[in-house]
PDB file of C-alpha atoms in Angstrom:
ATOM      1  CA  MET A 937      -9.912  10.013 -14.069  1.00  0.00           C
ATOM      2  CA  LEU A 938      -7.690  11.322 -11.303  1.00  0.00           C
ATOM      3  CA  ALA A 939      -4.824   9.128 -10.121  1.00  0.00           C
ATOM      4  CA  ALA A 940      -5.071   7.654  -6.623  1.00  0.00           C
ATOM      5  CA  LYS A 941      -2.378  10.017  -5.303  1.00  0.00           C
ATOM      6  CA  GLU A 942      -4.602  12.955  -6.282  1.00  0.00           C
ATOM      7  CA  ARG A 943      -7.568  11.681  -4.228  1.00  0.00           C
ATOM      8  CA  ILE A 944      -8.353  10.936  -0.617  1.00  0.00           C
ATOM      9  CA  PHE A 945     -11.037   9.077   1.295  1.00  0.00           C
ATOM     10  CA  VAL A 946     -13.379  10.918   3.578  1.00  0.00           C
ATOM     11  CA  ASP A 947     -15.079   8.683   6.113  1.00  0.00           C
ATOM     12  CA  GLN A 948     -18.360  10.047   7.442  1.00  0.00           C
ATOM     13  CA  TRP A 949     -19.640   8.053  10.372  1.00  0.00           C
ATOM     14  CA  SER A 950     -22.287   8.030  13.017  1.00  0.00           C
ATOM     15  CA  PRO A 951     -23.167   5.456  15.683  1.00  0.00           C
ATOM     16  CA  THR A 952     -25.279   3.508  13.174  1.00  0.00           C
ATOM     17  CA  ARG A 953     -23.326   3.846   9.920  1.00  0.00           C
ATOM     18  CA  SER A 954     -20.063   4.747   8.253  1.00  0.00           C
ATOM     19  CA  GLU A 955     -19.985   5.981   4.666  1.00  0.00           C
ATOM     20  CA  LEU A 956     -17.075   6.338   2.234  1.00  0.00           C
ATOM     21  CA  PHE A 957     -16.543   9.397   0.071  1.00  0.00           C
ATOM     22  CA  ILE A 958     -13.773  10.184  -2.431  1.00  0.00           C
ATOM     23  CA  ALA A 959     -12.473  13.751  -2.628  1.00  0.00           C
ATOM     24  CA  ASP A 960      -9.688  15.661  -4.304  1.00  0.00           C
ATOM     25  CA  ALA A 961      -6.415  15.664  -2.350  1.00  0.00           C
ATOM     26  CA  ASP A 962      -7.320  19.055  -0.868  1.00  0.00           C
ATOM     27  CA  GLY A 963     -10.604  17.630   0.489  1.00  0.00           C
ATOM     28  CA  ARG A 964     -12.820  19.374  -2.057  1.00  0.00           C
ATOM     29  CA  ASN A 965     -15.413  17.788  -4.344  1.00  0.00           C
ATOM     30  CA  ALA A 966     -16.296  14.910  -2.021  1.00  0.00           C
ATOM     31  CA  LYS A 967     -18.577  12.359  -3.679  1.00  0.00           C
ATOM     32  CA  LYS A 968     -20.186   9.344  -2.043  1.00  0.00           C
ATOM     33  CA  LEU A 969     -18.436   6.222  -3.294  1.00  0.00           C
ATOM     34  CA  VAL A 970     -21.084   3.557  -2.613  1.00  0.00           C
ATOM     35  CA  ALA A 971     -24.854   4.021  -2.651  1.00  0.00           C
ATOM     36  CA  GLY A 972     -26.872   3.084   0.413  1.00  0.00           C
ATOM     37  CA  LEU A 973     -26.534   3.492   4.144  1.00  0.00           C
ATOM     38  CA  ALA A 974     -24.390   0.461   5.038  1.00  0.00           C
ATOM     39  CA  ILE A 975     -21.504   0.523   7.499  1.00  0.00           C
ATOM     40  CA  GLU A 976     -18.377   0.743   5.287  1.00  0.00           C
ATOM     41  CA  TYR A 977     -14.769   1.460   6.210  1.00  0.00           C
ATOM     42  CA  ASN A 978     -11.057   0.680   5.692  1.00  0.00           C
ATOM     43  CA  ALA A 979     -10.926   1.626   2.015  1.00  0.00           C
ATOM     44  CA  SER A 980      -7.800   1.519  -0.137  1.00  0.00           C
ATOM     45  CA  PHE A 981      -7.058   2.261  -3.791  1.00  0.00           C
ATOM     46  CA  SER A 982      -5.666  -0.278  -6.249  1.00  0.00           C
ATOM     47  CA  HIS A 983      -2.150   0.452  -7.498  1.00  0.00           C
ATOM     48  CA  ASP A 984      -3.513   1.894 -10.762  1.00  0.00           C
ATOM     49  CA  GLY A 985      -6.182   3.966  -8.982  1.00  0.00           C
ATOM     50  CA  GLN A 986      -9.036   2.313 -10.903  1.00  0.00           C
ATOM     51  CA  TRP A 987     -10.487   0.242  -8.021  1.00  0.00           C
ATOM     52  CA  VAL A 988     -11.281   0.774  -4.365  1.00  0.00           C
ATOM     53  CA  VAL A 989     -11.455  -2.157  -1.947  1.00  0.00           C
ATOM     54  CA  PHE A 990     -13.236  -1.707   1.355  1.00  0.00           C
ATOM     55  CA  THR A 991     -14.964  -3.499   4.207  1.00  0.00           C
ATOM     56  CA  SER A 992     -18.745  -3.459   4.323  1.00  0.00           C
ATOM     57  CA  GLU A 993     -21.259  -4.809   6.798  1.00  0.00           C
ATOM     58  CA  ARG A 994     -24.111  -4.426   4.289  1.00  0.00           C
ATOM     59  CA  ASP A 995     -25.099  -8.097   4.550  1.00  0.00           C
ATOM     60  CA  GLY A 996     -24.620  -8.553   8.300  1.00  0.00           C
ATOM     61  CA  SER A 997     -21.006  -9.662   8.693  1.00  0.00           C
ATOM     62  CA  ALA A 998     -17.898  -7.751   7.637  1.00  0.00           C
ATOM     63  CA  ASP A 999     -16.837  -8.732   4.109  1.00  0.00           C
ATOM     64  CA  ILE A1000     -14.574  -7.246   1.437  1.00  0.00           C
ATOM     65  CA  PHE A1001     -16.012  -5.490  -1.602  1.00  0.00           C
ATOM     66  CA  ARG A1002     -14.503  -3.625  -4.501  1.00  0.00           C
ATOM     67  CA  ILE A1003     -15.898  -0.892  -6.677  1.00  0.00           C
ATOM     68  CA  ARG A1004     -14.520   1.196  -9.503  1.00  0.00           C
ATOM     69  CA  ALA A1005     -13.249   4.576  -8.302  1.00  0.00           C
ATOM     70  CA  ASN A1006     -16.089   6.190 -10.269  1.00  0.00           C
ATOM     71  CA  GLY A1007     -18.652   4.352  -8.081  1.00  0.00           C
ATOM     72  CA  MET A1008     -19.594   1.707 -10.683  1.00  0.00           C
ATOM     73  CA  ASN A1009     -19.316  -2.115 -10.729  1.00  0.00           C
ATOM     74  CA  LEU A1010     -19.715  -2.992  -7.047  1.00  0.00           C
ATOM     75  CA  GLU A1011     -18.474  -6.551  -6.468  1.00  0.00           C
ATOM     76  CA  ARG A1012     -18.410  -8.691  -3.341  1.00  0.00           C
ATOM     77  CA  MET A1013     -14.955 -10.246  -2.909  1.00  0.00           C
ATOM     78  CA  THR A1014     -15.478 -12.328   0.245  1.00  0.00           C
ATOM     79  CA  ASP A1015     -18.570 -14.014   1.634  1.00  0.00           C
ATOM     80  CA  ASP A1016     -17.862 -15.657   4.958  1.00  0.00           C
ATOM     81  CA  PRO A1017     -19.476 -15.432   8.415  1.00  0.00           C
ATOM     82  CA  ALA A1018     -16.022 -14.546   9.807  1.00  0.00           C
ATOM     83  CA  PHE A1019     -14.843 -10.939  10.104  1.00  0.00           C
ATOM     84  CA  ASP A1020     -12.994 -10.017   6.850  1.00  0.00           C
ATOM     85  CA  ASP A1021     -11.278  -6.602   6.866  1.00  0.00           C
ATOM     86  CA  GLN A1022      -8.224  -4.471   5.940  1.00  0.00           C
ATOM     87  CA  ALA A1023      -7.949  -5.451   2.266  1.00  0.00           C
ATOM     88  CA  ALA A1024      -5.123  -4.492  -0.091  1.00  0.00           C
ATOM     89  CA  LEU A1025      -4.940  -5.297  -3.805  1.00  0.00           C
ATOM     90  CA  SER A1026      -1.590  -6.503  -5.143  1.00  0.00           C
ATOM     91  CA  PRO A1027       0.208  -4.132  -7.547  1.00  0.00           C
ATOM     92  CA  ASP A1028      -0.655  -6.380 -10.527  1.00  0.00           C
ATOM     93  CA  GLY A1029      -4.310  -6.523  -9.443  1.00  0.00           C
ATOM     94  CA  ASN A1030      -4.376 -10.337  -9.389  1.00  0.00           C
ATOM     95  CA  SER A1031      -4.436 -10.927  -5.629  1.00  0.00           C
ATOM     96  CA  LEU A1032      -6.154  -9.476  -2.610  1.00  0.00           C
ATOM     97  CA  ALA A1033      -4.562  -9.617   0.844  1.00  0.00           C
ATOM     98  CA  PHE A1034      -6.964  -9.237   3.754  1.00  0.00           C
ATOM     99  CA  VAL A1035      -7.344  -9.974   7.440  1.00  0.00           C
ATOM    100  CA  SER A1036      -9.879 -12.546   8.629  1.00  0.00           C
ATOM    101  CA  THR A1037     -10.984 -14.431  11.723  1.00  0.00           C
ATOM    102  CA  ARG A1038     -11.721 -17.596   9.680  1.00  0.00           C
ATOM    103  CA  GLY A1039     -10.533 -20.949  10.948  1.00  0.00           C
ATOM    104  CA  GLY A1040     -10.782 -20.617  14.690  1.00  0.00           C
ATOM    105  CA  GLY A1041     -11.090 -16.933  15.387  1.00  0.00           C
ATOM    106  CA  SER A1042      -7.482 -15.721  15.540  1.00  0.00           C
ATOM    107  CA  THR A1043      -6.783 -12.918  13.079  1.00  0.00           C
ATOM    108  CA  ASP A1044      -4.638 -14.060  10.158  1.00  0.00           C
ATOM    109  CA  VAL A1045      -3.644 -12.597   6.792  1.00  0.00           C
ATOM    110  CA  TYR A1046      -5.291 -14.358   3.852  1.00  0.00           C
ATOM    111  CA  ILE A1047      -4.691 -14.123   0.105  1.00  0.00           C
ATOM    112  CA  LEU A1048      -7.535 -14.291  -2.417  1.00  0.00           C
ATOM    113  CA  ASP A1049      -6.502 -15.197  -5.985  1.00  0.00           C
ATOM    114  CA  LEU A1050      -8.829 -13.035  -8.090  1.00  0.00           C
ATOM    115  CA  THR A1051      -8.666 -15.380 -11.076  1.00  0.00           C
ATOM    116  CA  THR A1052      -9.428 -18.683  -9.347  1.00  0.00           C
ATOM    117  CA  ARG A1053     -11.213 -17.198  -6.284  1.00  0.00           C
ATOM    118  CA  ARG A1054      -9.115 -19.551  -4.134  1.00  0.00           C
ATOM    119  CA  VAL A1055      -8.444 -18.260  -0.595  1.00  0.00           C
ATOM    120  CA  ARG A1056      -5.392 -19.324   1.402  1.00  0.00           C
ATOM    121  CA  ASN A1057      -4.207 -18.499   4.890  1.00  0.00           C
ATOM    122  CA  LEU A1058      -0.788 -16.844   4.595  1.00  0.00           C
ATOM    123  CA  THR A1059       0.120 -16.507   8.273  1.00  0.00           C
ATOM    124  CA  ASN A1060      -1.820 -19.269  10.114  1.00  0.00           C
ATOM    125  CA  THR A1061      -0.393 -18.533  13.566  1.00  0.00           C
ATOM    126  CA  PRO A1062      -1.791 -17.892  17.037  1.00  0.00           C
ATOM    127  CA  GLY A1063      -2.170 -14.240  17.930  1.00  0.00           C
ATOM    128  CA  GLY A1064      -3.270 -11.477  15.613  1.00  0.00           C
ATOM    129  CA  ASP A1065      -1.899 -10.414  12.235  1.00  0.00           C
ATOM    130  CA  PHE A1066      -3.105  -7.097  10.810  1.00  0.00           C
ATOM    131  CA  ARG A1067      -2.817  -4.413   8.094  1.00  0.00           C
ATOM    132  CA  PRO A1068      -1.262  -6.250   5.108  1.00  0.00           C
ATOM    133  CA  SER A1069       0.643  -4.058   2.656  1.00  0.00           C
ATOM    134  CA  TRP A1070       2.207  -5.219  -0.631  1.00  0.00           C
ATOM    135  CA  SER A1071       5.762  -4.374  -1.684  1.00  0.00           C
ATOM    136  CA  PRO A1072       5.877  -2.296  -4.913  1.00  0.00           C
ATOM    137  CA  ASP A1073       6.879  -5.380  -6.946  1.00  0.00           C
ATOM    138  CA  GLY A1074       4.127  -7.512  -5.350  1.00  0.00           C
ATOM    139  CA  LYS A1075       6.549 -10.231  -4.219  1.00  0.00           C
ATOM    140  CA  ARG A1076       6.375  -9.514  -0.487  1.00  0.00           C
ATOM    141  CA  LEU A1077       3.718  -8.626   2.008  1.00  0.00           C
ATOM    142  CA  ALA A1078       4.359  -6.634   5.186  1.00  0.00           C
ATOM    143  CA  PHE A1079       1.946  -6.822   8.103  1.00  0.00           C
ATOM    144  CA  SER A1080       1.840  -6.066  11.793  1.00  0.00           C
ATOM    145  CA  SER A1081       1.426  -8.799  14.385  1.00  0.00           C
ATOM    146  CA  ASP A1082       0.960  -9.220  18.103  1.00  0.00           C
ATOM    147  CA  ARG A1083       1.739 -12.949  18.023  1.00  0.00           C
ATOM    148  CA  ASP A1084       4.602 -12.564  20.512  1.00  0.00           C
ATOM    149  CA  GLY A1085       2.598 -10.384  22.894  1.00  0.00           C
ATOM    150  CA  THR A1086       4.000  -7.157  21.413  1.00  0.00           C
ATOM    151  CA  MET A1087       3.138  -5.378  18.163  1.00  0.00           C
ATOM    152  CA  ASP A1088       5.811  -6.163  15.548  1.00  0.00           C
ATOM    153  CA  LEU A1089       6.240  -5.742  11.790  1.00  0.00           C
ATOM    154  CA  TRP A1090       6.637  -8.946   9.740  1.00  0.00           C
ATOM    155  CA  VAL A1091       7.371  -9.550   6.042  1.00  0.00           C
ATOM    156  CA  ARG A1092       6.343 -12.675   4.071  1.00  0.00           C
ATOM    157  CA  ASP A1093       7.412 -13.715   0.573  1.00  0.00           C
TER     158      ASP A1093
END
């Protein structure tokens, strides 16, 4: 299997759907990642390149799913009427950071423990927090925020 750095995502969209494809880094050999015609977007590879996490609206609301990079073992990670999006797996593969409008509608960064399936709100502040990204050692999480009325970069331990 090719490493994540040797592959790219190709997003093919239309007004009624968005589909994810994986291709070689040069854009060749594109293959559809997930079967069906659902609206799917914001994909990212796991640190080891074995998994892809992405947002899907296949069941009505936006939730996070993961699938093996070979297109097998589709698994729903979140199931909430809120808008869940922008997922990133931790380097050790044990946690999933994502953005959600749970708990009142403001956009916060949440952490899903993949062993216990416990979800916790990491930021819990007014305003919007977006695009979580793990540090290489998995001890910190960077994200952007407009909580002060301007877009800033924040880091949480």
